[in-house]
Amino acid sequence: MDLRIFTEPQQGATYDTLLSVAKATEDLGFDAFFRSDHYLKMGSGDGLPGPTDAWITLAGIARETKRIRLGTLMTAGTFRLPGVLAIQVAQVDQMSGGRVELGLGAGWFEEEHQAYGIPFPKEKFGRLEEQLAIVTGLWETGLGDTFDFHGTYYDLTGSPALPKPAQAKIPVLVGGHGPTRTPRLAAQYADEFNMPFASVEDSERQFGRVRAAVEEAGRGADSLVYSNALVVCVGKDDQEVARRAAAIGREVPELKANGLAGSPSEVVDKIGRYQEVGSQRLYLQVLDLDDLEHLELISSQVQSQLG
């Protein structure tokens, strides 16, 4: 079971804070550092000092780390034209020496679009499908060849399809709860399917749908990695769990019900339940980015038990 650290910087974080978390992620033996792609805080809090851009952040971290994978969960398709996104991600992949992964979603948070003057189209899923086709198609185009795409939302003619990533294939993540279209998109384009903030039972159902869609598409069901994203709140004792829950404005019972919370042994047991239904990788949503001792505890008391 891979453990990855997943951050939500729109809630309030500087680049320096994110770099500190990324370096701790690497030093403590976690598999990857991922971040959300949002420009506006959600819920309570002031969001200060303001948002950081996902791919600018990852470009900086790429030059300051050596081992960990880097990516987004998920880049909003509404934020960037697909040709521009393909260039950005390929460049960061080069800057990292081939450690980048792209999670790409349709975009959903209308208020952040209004706040920063970003168009929020009514038809987002069809755009996402074309974006996936364009981004992957540009990367797959051979050197010296050109790429063309003529869709409903995007039109590319004679693209040199440059630059190329450092990796032969950048892993692409698709995720979500949708019962039909999401599994189909994952089957067509994804290397990993991510189920965000879902119960063990809902994850099992969705993994089953995706596996069926993958097989229907002529791929082996095990050709994808199946993963979950879950909030994490671990403590050595009940008092420490309560303190960490309070720091992120959450209640312990709710965190235990909907995430990975409690003592290290409780969290290891719950991870085992996700593993039993096919989850191979967990994105641990860390909300207090100043609490690096939390990462140390997870590394020494949770990750160490997972092998």
PDB file of N, CA, C and O in Angstrom, residues 205-234:
ATOM      1  N   ARG A 205     -17.875  -0.610  -4.754  1.00  0.00           N
ATOM      2  CA  ARG A 205     -18.808  -0.553  -5.872  1.00  0.00           C
ATOM      3  C   ARG A 205     -18.205   0.171  -7.069  1.00  0.00           C
ATOM      4  O   ARG A 205     -18.297  -0.299  -8.212  1.00  0.00           O
ATOM      5  N   GLN A 206     -17.549   1.308  -6.804  1.00  0.00           N
ATOM      6  CA  GLN A 206     -17.002   2.081  -7.921  1.00  0.00           C
ATOM      7  C   GLN A 206     -15.801   1.380  -8.557  1.00  0.00           C
ATOM      8  O   GLN A 206     -15.646   1.380  -9.778  1.00  0.00           O
ATOM      9  N   PHE A 207     -14.954   0.771  -7.739  1.00  0.00           N
ATOM     10  CA  PHE A 207     -13.843   0.010  -8.306  1.00  0.00           C
ATOM     11  C   PHE A 207     -14.377  -1.100  -9.212  1.00  0.00           C
ATOM     12  O   PHE A 207     -13.796  -1.382 -10.271  1.00  0.00           O
ATOM     13  N   GLY A 208     -15.464  -1.725  -8.805  1.00  0.00           N
ATOM     14  CA  GLY A 208     -16.054  -2.774  -9.637  1.00  0.00           C
ATOM     15  C   GLY A 208     -16.540  -2.237 -10.970  1.00  0.00           C
ATOM     16  O   GLY A 208     -16.347  -2.874 -12.019  1.00  0.00           O
ATOM     17  N   ARG A 209     -17.173  -1.061 -10.945  1.00  0.00           N
ATOM     18  CA  ARG A 209     -17.625  -0.450 -12.201  1.00  0.00           C
ATOM     19  C   ARG A 209     -16.449  -0.129 -13.110  1.00  0.00           C
ATOM     20  O   ARG A 209     -16.501  -0.341 -14.336  1.00  0.00           O
ATOM     21  N   VAL A 210     -15.381   0.417 -12.519  1.00  0.00           N
ATOM     22  CA  VAL A 210     -14.217   0.787 -13.325  1.00  0.00           C
ATOM     23  C   VAL A 210     -13.549  -0.459 -13.899  1.00  0.00           C
ATOM     24  O   VAL A 210     -13.181  -0.494 -15.084  1.00  0.00           O
ATOM     25  N   ARG A 211     -13.402  -1.492 -13.099  1.00  0.00           N
ATOM     26  CA  ARG A 211     -12.784  -2.726 -13.588  1.00  0.00           C
ATOM     27  C   ARG A 211     -13.583  -3.306 -14.758  1.00  0.00           C
ATOM     28  O   ARG A 211     -13.013  -3.760 -15.750  1.00  0.00           O
ATOM     29  N   ALA A 212     -14.902  -3.257 -14.651  1.00  0.00           N
ATOM     30  CA  ALA A 212     -15.744  -3.752 -15.740  1.00  0.00           C
ATOM     31  C   ALA A 212     -15.568  -2.912 -17.004  1.00  0.00           C
ATOM     32  O   ALA A 212     -15.483  -3.443 -18.117  1.00  0.00           O
ATOM     33  N   ALA A 213     -15.503  -1.591 -16.826  1.00  0.00           N
ATOM     34  CA  ALA A 213     -15.320  -0.707 -17.979  1.00  0.00           C
ATOM     35  C   ALA A 213     -13.961  -0.913 -18.626  1.00  0.00           C
ATOM     36  O   ALA A 213     -13.833  -0.870 -19.862  1.00  0.00           O
ATOM     37  N   VAL A 214     -12.939  -1.131 -17.810  1.00  0.00           N
ATOM     38  CA  VAL A 214     -11.592  -1.358 -18.331  1.00  0.00           C
ATOM     39  C   VAL A 214     -11.563  -2.649 -19.161  1.00  0.00           C
ATOM     40  O   VAL A 214     -10.993  -2.693 -20.260  1.00  0.00           O
ATOM     41  N   GLU A 215     -12.181  -3.687 -18.646  1.00  0.00           N
ATOM     42  CA  GLU A 215     -12.214  -4.943 -19.392  1.00  0.00           C
ATOM     43  C   GLU A 215     -13.023  -4.803 -20.682  1.00  0.00           C
ATOM     44  O   GLU A 215     -12.646  -5.351 -21.724  1.00  0.00           O
ATOM     45  N   GLU A 216     -14.110  -4.055 -20.612  1.00  0.00           N
ATOM     46  CA  GLU A 216     -14.928  -3.827 -21.807  1.00  0.00           C
ATOM     47  C   GLU A 216     -14.150  -3.067 -22.874  1.00  0.00           C
ATOM     48  O   GLU A 216     -14.364  -3.255 -24.080  1.00  0.00           O
ATOM     49  N   ALA A 217     -13.219  -2.216 -22.414  1.00  0.00           N
ATOM     50  CA  ALA A 217     -12.396  -1.452 -23.350  1.00  0.00           C
ATOM     51  C   ALA A 217     -11.238  -2.274 -23.917  1.00  0.00           C
ATOM     52  O   ALA A 217     -10.448  -1.766 -24.719  1.00  0.00           O
ATOM     53  N   GLY A 218     -11.119  -3.518 -23.488  1.00  0.00           N
ATOM     54  CA  GLY A 218     -10.076  -4.388 -24.019  1.00  0.00           C
ATOM     55  C   GLY A 218      -8.775  -4.324 -23.269  1.00  0.00           C
ATOM     56  O   GLY A 218      -7.742  -4.808 -23.761  1.00  0.00           O
ATOM     57  N   ARG A 219      -8.793  -3.759 -22.076  1.00  0.00           N
ATOM     58  CA  ARG A 219      -7.607  -3.712 -21.221  1.00  0.00           C
ATOM     59  C   ARG A 219      -7.791  -4.682 -20.062  1.00  0.00           C
ATOM     60  O   ARG A 219      -8.912  -5.000 -19.684  1.00  0.00           O
ATOM     61  N   GLY A 220      -6.683  -5.098 -19.490  1.00  0.00           N
ATOM     62  CA  GLY A 220      -6.783  -5.894 -18.277  1.00  0.00           C
ATOM     63  C   GLY A 220      -7.218  -5.020 -17.120  1.00  0.00           C
ATOM     64  O   GLY A 220      -6.751  -3.880 -16.973  1.00  0.00           O
ATOM     65  N   ALA A 221      -8.122  -5.541 -16.284  1.00  0.00           N
ATOM     66  CA  ALA A 221      -8.628  -4.750 -15.160  1.00  0.00           C
ATOM     67  C   ALA A 221      -7.512  -4.316 -14.233  1.00  0.00           C
ATOM     68  O   ALA A 221      -7.591  -3.258 -13.603  1.00  0.00           O
ATOM     69  N   ASP A 222      -6.450  -5.110 -14.145  1.00  0.00           N
ATOM     70  CA  ASP A 222      -5.326  -4.770 -13.273  1.00  0.00           C
ATOM     71  C   ASP A 222      -4.299  -3.857 -13.943  1.00  0.00           C
ATOM     72  O   ASP A 222      -3.243  -3.606 -13.360  1.00  0.00           O
ATOM     73  N   SER A 223      -4.618  -3.342 -15.119  1.00  0.00           N
ATOM     74  CA  SER A 223      -3.699  -2.403 -15.769  1.00  0.00           C
ATOM     75  C   SER A 223      -3.794  -1.013 -15.146  1.00  0.00           C
ATOM     76  O   SER A 223      -2.945  -0.158 -15.410  1.00  0.00           O
ATOM     77  N   LEU A 224      -4.812  -0.775 -14.327  1.00  0.00           N
ATOM     78  CA  LEU A 224      -4.945   0.480 -13.590  1.00  0.00           C
ATOM     79  C   LEU A 224      -4.543   0.278 -12.138  1.00  0.00           C
ATOM     80  O   LEU A 224      -4.684  -0.810 -11.588  1.00  0.00           O
ATOM     81  N   VAL A 225      -4.057   1.354 -11.524  1.00  0.00           N
ATOM     82  CA  VAL A 225      -3.919   1.418 -10.076  1.00  0.00           C
ATOM     83  C   VAL A 225      -5.227   1.972  -9.524  1.00  0.00           C
ATOM     84  O   VAL A 225      -5.796   2.921 -10.080  1.00  0.00           O
ATOM     85  N   TYR A 226      -5.706   1.383  -8.434  1.00  0.00           N
ATOM     86  CA  TYR A 226      -6.939   1.827  -7.796  1.00  0.00           C
ATOM     87  C   TYR A 226      -6.582   2.472  -6.456  1.00  0.00           C
ATOM     88  O   TYR A 226      -5.867   1.871  -5.650  1.00  0.00           O
ATOM     89  N   SER A 227      -7.068   3.701  -6.250  1.00  0.00           N
ATOM     90  CA  SER A 227      -6.635   4.462  -5.074  1.00  0.00           C
ATOM     91  C   SER A 227      -7.798   5.196  -4.428  1.00  0.00           C
ATOM     92  O   SER A 227      -8.871   5.349  -5.010  1.00  0.00           O
ATOM     93  N   ASN A 228      -7.557   5.650  -3.202  1.00  0.00           N
ATOM     94  CA  ASN A 228      -8.506   6.476  -2.452  1.00  0.00           C
ATOM     95  C   ASN A 228      -7.813   7.729  -1.956  1.00  0.00           C
ATOM     96  O   ASN A 228      -6.604   7.724  -1.707  1.00  0.00           O
ATOM     97  N   ALA A 229      -8.586   8.789  -1.782  1.00  0.00           N
ATOM     98  CA  ALA A 229      -8.139   9.982  -1.067  1.00  0.00           C
ATOM     99  C   ALA A 229      -8.999  10.117   0.185  1.00  0.00           C
ATOM    100  O   ALA A 229     -10.229  10.057   0.107  1.00  0.00           O
ATOM    101  N   LEU A 230      -8.330  10.263   1.343  1.00  0.00           N
ATOM    102  CA  LEU A 230      -9.039  10.330   2.620  1.00  0.00           C
ATOM    103  C   LEU A 230      -8.341  11.309   3.558  1.00  0.00           C
ATOM    104  O   LEU A 230      -7.114  11.366   3.600  1.00  0.00           O
ATOM    105  N   VAL A 231      -9.128  12.071   4.309  1.00  0.00           N
ATOM    106  CA  VAL A 231      -8.556  12.955   5.317  1.00  0.00           C
ATOM    107  C   VAL A 231      -7.886  12.106   6.388  1.00  0.00           C
ATOM    108  O   VAL A 231      -8.347  11.005   6.704  1.00  0.00           O
ATOM    109  N   VAL A 232      -6.784  12.613   6.940  1.00  0.00           N
ATOM    110  CA  VAL A 232      -6.041  11.863   7.941  1.00  0.00           C
ATOM    111  C   VAL A 232      -5.885  12.699   9.207  1.00  0.00           C
ATOM    112  O   VAL A 232      -5.666  13.921   9.142  1.00  0.00           O
ATOM    113  N   CYS A 233      -6.022  12.027  10.353  1.00  0.00           N
ATOM    114  CA  CYS A 233      -5.852  12.693  11.656  1.00  0.00           C
ATOM    115  C   CYS A 233      -5.451  11.623  12.666  1.00  0.00           C
ATOM    116  O   CYS A 233      -6.306  10.912  13.201  1.00  0.00           O
ATOM    117  N   VAL A 234      -4.149  11.490  12.900  1.00  0.00           N
ATOM    118  CA  VAL A 234      -3.618  10.422  13.737  1.00  0.00           C
ATOM    119  C   VAL A 234      -2.987  11.036  14.985  1.00  0.00           C
ATOM    120  O   VAL A 234      -2.359  12.097  14.924  1.00  0.00           O
TER     121      VAL A 234
END
